[in-house]
Amino acid sequence: VIYDMAPPLSVHQLLSAKIHGYLARYIEKKGGSCIPFFAPIGVQLDKDDKTIVEPDILIVCDRNQITRRGIYGAPDFVIEILSESTKKKDSYLKLMKYQNAGVREYWLVDPEKKKVIVYDFEQEEIPKIYGFDTQVPVGIFGGECKVDFAEIYEEIRFIYEREEKLNEGDSTESPSF
C-alpha cells in the first residue's frame, strides 16, 4: 500500500532538526559507529521490497545496513513526529512493524499534546511518556544521551504562542497559504 502524505508542518520540521542535532552531537562526541539520519531516506524494513518506510529520524549502528539507496533492515532507533495525517499509522501500524522487524527503540513525538512516547523494546516496561518539559533518555545509549525537550520547546515556543494568538481571534500575524 502506498500512502500519499501531506507535507510536514513547520513545528514538525523544527522538532526533527533539533532532535537530530542532539543525537548527532552525542554520537560525534562519543565517536561511535552509529549514524543518525533524517527524512527523507528509505528503509527497507524487512529486507524485502514490500515494507519500505521513511521514518522522520533514525539511527543505524550496523554500517553494513547502509547502502547507496537507503537502509536495508531495521534501524536501531526510530522517531516518528506525529501529525494529523500520520498519527494512526505511526501509533499502531508502524509501531507493530518496527517492533516485529527488530527496531530496538521507537519514539512517538506528539507536537500537539507536547508529549514523547518511548517504546524501549529491549526493556519490559513500555511505553514511557514524557512531556516537553523534561529530558528524555535514549535507551540504546544506556540513557547517557538525553534529548532536552524543555530546551527544544523554548526554542520553538513562538510557534505555539502565535497559534494561540490566532485561535483567540487575532489573525493579523499569519499569512494564508
Tab-separated table of C-alpha atoms in Angstrom:
chain	number	residue	atom	x	y	z
A	1	VAL	CA	0.000	0.000	0.000
A	2	ILE	CA	1.394	3.388	-0.947
A	3	TYR	CA	0.349	6.275	1.295
A	4	ASP	CA	0.047	9.818	-0.034
A	5	MET	CA	1.154	12.101	2.779
A	6	ALA	CA	0.710	15.851	3.306
A	7	PRO	CA	3.900	17.894	3.721
A	8	PRO	CA	5.047	18.319	7.322
A	9	LEU	CA	4.216	21.449	9.314
A	10	SER	CA	6.915	23.898	10.422
A	11	VAL	CA	6.777	22.649	14.027
A	12	HIS	CA	7.374	19.112	12.710
A	13	GLN	CA	10.444	20.232	10.756
A	14	LEU	CA	11.878	22.233	13.652
A	15	LEU	CA	11.379	19.364	16.095
A	16	SER	CA	13.016	16.973	13.663
A	17	ALA	CA	16.047	19.220	13.159
A	18	LYS	CA	16.525	19.917	16.879
A	19	ILE	CA	16.172	16.258	17.940
A	20	HIS	CA	18.505	15.091	15.167
A	21	GLY	CA	21.026	17.695	16.355
A	22	TYR	CA	21.074	16.266	19.890
A	23	LEU	CA	21.573	12.733	18.586
A	24	ALA	CA	24.231	13.700	16.031
A	25	ARG	CA	26.258	15.728	18.566
A	26	TYR	CA	26.191	12.869	21.084
A	27	ILE	CA	27.277	10.269	18.516
A	28	GLU	CA	30.007	12.540	17.158
A	29	LYS	CA	31.302	13.264	20.675
A	30	LYS	CA	31.416	9.546	21.511
A	31	GLY	CA	32.970	8.591	18.170
A	32	GLY	CA	30.758	5.542	17.810
A	33	SER	CA	29.839	3.630	14.683
A	34	CYS	CA	26.175	4.661	14.815
A	35	ILE	CA	24.905	7.105	12.197
A	36	PRO	CA	21.837	9.335	12.620
A	37	PHE	CA	19.607	10.045	9.604
A	38	PHE	CA	16.519	12.157	8.987
A	39	ALA	CA	13.774	12.016	6.375
A	40	PRO	CA	13.608	11.544	3.544
A	41	ILE	CA	15.503	8.246	3.448
A	42	GLY	CA	14.031	4.876	2.541
A	43	VAL	CA	14.262	1.983	4.965
A	44	GLN	CA	13.727	-1.487	3.533
A	45	LEU	CA	12.482	-2.645	6.917
A	46	ASP	CA	12.013	-6.387	6.410
A	47	LYS	CA	14.830	-6.682	3.849
A	48	ASP	CA	12.270	-7.132	1.079
A	49	ASP	CA	10.596	-4.895	-1.481
A	50	LYS	CA	7.278	-4.952	0.392
A	51	THR	CA	7.975	-2.935	3.536
A	52	ILE	CA	9.668	0.371	2.816
A	53	VAL	CA	9.202	3.162	5.351
A	54	GLU	CA	10.549	6.698	5.733
A	55	PRO	CA	10.981	7.484	9.439
A	56	ASP	CA	11.423	11.103	10.487
A	57	ILE	CA	14.634	10.314	12.400
A	58	LEU	CA	16.571	7.071	12.718
A	59	ILE	CA	19.875	5.738	13.965
A	60	VAL	CA	21.697	2.829	12.365
A	61	CYS	CA	24.585	1.278	14.305
A	62	ASP	CA	25.436	-1.521	11.854
A	63	ARG	CA	27.038	0.270	8.915
A	64	ASN	CA	26.552	-2.841	6.751
A	65	GLN	CA	22.848	-1.889	6.639
A	66	ILE	CA	23.620	1.394	4.890
A	67	THR	CA	23.552	1.254	1.092
A	68	ARG	CA	23.614	3.936	-1.595
A	69	ARG	CA	19.835	3.556	-1.979
A	70	GLY	CA	18.980	3.702	1.730
A	71	ILE	CA	18.828	1.477	4.775
A	72	TYR	CA	18.497	-2.302	4.440
A	73	GLY	CA	16.963	-3.799	7.597
A	74	ALA	CA	15.671	-2.469	10.897
A	75	PRO	CA	17.356	0.647	12.301
A	76	ASP	CA	18.339	0.549	15.973
A	77	PHE	CA	16.321	3.655	16.822
A	78	VAL	CA	13.365	5.358	15.124
A	79	ILE	CA	11.438	8.559	15.830
A	80	GLU	CA	8.162	9.495	14.178
A	81	ILE	CA	6.815	13.002	14.734
A	82	LEU	CA	3.053	12.761	14.753
A	83	SER	CA	0.742	14.814	12.600
A	84	GLU	CA	-2.983	14.593	11.987
A	85	SER	CA	-2.395	12.661	8.752
A	86	THR	CA	0.114	10.148	10.214
A	87	LYS	CA	-0.956	9.698	13.843
A	88	LYS	CA	-2.861	6.424	13.417
A	89	LYS	CA	-0.296	4.824	11.097
A	90	ASP	CA	2.630	5.837	13.334
A	91	SER	CA	0.915	4.810	16.591
A	92	TYR	CA	-0.340	1.399	15.506
A	93	LEU	CA	0.764	0.105	12.122
A	94	LYS	CA	4.352	1.354	12.230
A	95	LEU	CA	4.672	0.528	15.929
A	96	MET	CA	3.964	-3.137	15.179
A	97	LYS	CA	6.110	-3.167	12.029
A	98	TYR	CA	9.080	-1.600	13.806
A	99	GLN	CA	8.801	-3.910	16.803
A	100	ASN	CA	8.463	-7.041	14.647
A	101	ALA	CA	11.366	-6.009	12.399
A	102	GLY	CA	13.764	-5.643	15.353
A	103	VAL	CA	13.930	-1.878	15.984
A	104	ARG	CA	15.354	-1.535	19.486
A	105	GLU	CA	13.706	1.768	20.442
A	106	TYR	CA	10.800	3.756	18.986
A	107	TRP	CA	9.703	7.270	19.940
A	108	LEU	CA	6.464	8.991	19.013
A	109	VAL	CA	6.759	12.751	19.377
A	110	ASP	CA	3.363	14.427	19.617
A	111	PRO	CA	3.713	18.184	18.989
A	112	GLU	CA	0.017	18.787	19.622
A	113	LYS	CA	-0.037	17.203	23.084
A	114	LYS	CA	3.615	18.111	23.800
A	115	LYS	CA	4.397	14.502	24.705
A	116	VAL	CA	7.055	11.939	23.833
A	117	ILE	CA	6.008	8.285	23.993
A	118	VAL	CA	9.016	5.975	24.279
A	119	TYR	CA	8.911	2.284	23.408
A	120	ASP	CA	12.146	0.661	24.532
A	121	PHE	CA	11.654	-2.791	23.035
A	122	GLU	CA	14.702	-4.140	24.912
A	123	GLN	CA	13.060	-3.425	28.276
A	124	GLU	CA	9.852	-4.921	29.640
A	125	GLU	CA	8.189	-1.737	30.897
A	126	ILE	CA	6.777	0.002	27.854
A	127	PRO	CA	5.789	2.651	26.983
A	128	LYS	CA	7.085	5.605	28.990
A	129	ILE	CA	5.555	9.027	28.454
A	130	TYR	CA	7.456	12.289	28.850
A	131	GLY	CA	6.393	15.914	28.496
A	132	PHE	CA	8.084	18.721	26.579
A	133	ASP	CA	9.325	19.960	29.978
A	134	THR	CA	11.976	17.304	30.530
A	135	GLN	CA	14.995	15.453	29.180
A	136	VAL	CA	14.270	12.120	27.503
A	137	PRO	CA	16.992	9.451	27.814
A	138	VAL	CA	17.957	7.427	24.743
A	139	GLY	CA	17.772	3.767	25.766
A	140	ILE	CA	20.023	2.381	23.026
A	141	PHE	CA	22.812	4.517	24.534
A	142	GLY	CA	22.064	3.371	28.088
A	143	GLY	CA	20.307	6.655	28.884
A	144	GLU	CA	23.634	8.517	28.673
A	145	CYS	CA	22.369	10.585	25.732
A	146	LYS	CA	19.399	12.770	26.596
A	147	VAL	CA	17.242	14.885	24.310
A	148	ASP	CA	16.315	18.055	26.188
A	149	PHE	CA	12.728	18.713	25.147
A	150	ALA	CA	12.443	21.609	27.613
A	151	GLU	CA	15.231	23.406	25.743
A	152	ILE	CA	13.792	22.466	22.352
A	153	TYR	CA	10.354	23.709	23.375
A	154	GLU	CA	11.798	27.057	24.479
A	155	GLU	CA	13.327	27.449	21.020
A	156	ILE	CA	10.076	26.658	19.163
A	157	ARG	CA	7.596	28.081	21.641
A	158	PHE	CA	6.965	31.117	19.425
A	159	ILE	CA	5.059	28.857	17.010
A	160	TYR	CA	2.724	27.676	19.756
A	161	GLU	CA	2.258	31.212	21.053
A	162	ARG	CA	1.420	32.540	17.580
A	163	GLU	CA	-1.107	29.754	17.093
A	164	GLU	CA	-2.705	30.514	20.466
A	165	LYS	CA	-3.000	34.181	19.467
A	166	LEU	CA	-4.621	33.227	16.186
A	167	ASN	CA	-7.080	30.970	17.976
A	168	GLU	CA	-8.034	33.922	20.176
A	169	GLY	CA	-9.099	35.828	17.071
A	170	ASP	CA	-6.018	37.916	16.243
A	171	SER	CA	-5.440	36.950	12.609
A	172	THR	CA	-3.183	39.879	11.675
A	173	GLU	CA	0.083	37.981	12.125
A	174	SER	CA	-0.236	34.945	9.890
A	175	PRO	CA	-0.252	34.926	6.112
A	176	SER	CA	-2.561	32.427	4.462
A	177	PHE	CA	-1.149	29.893	2.039
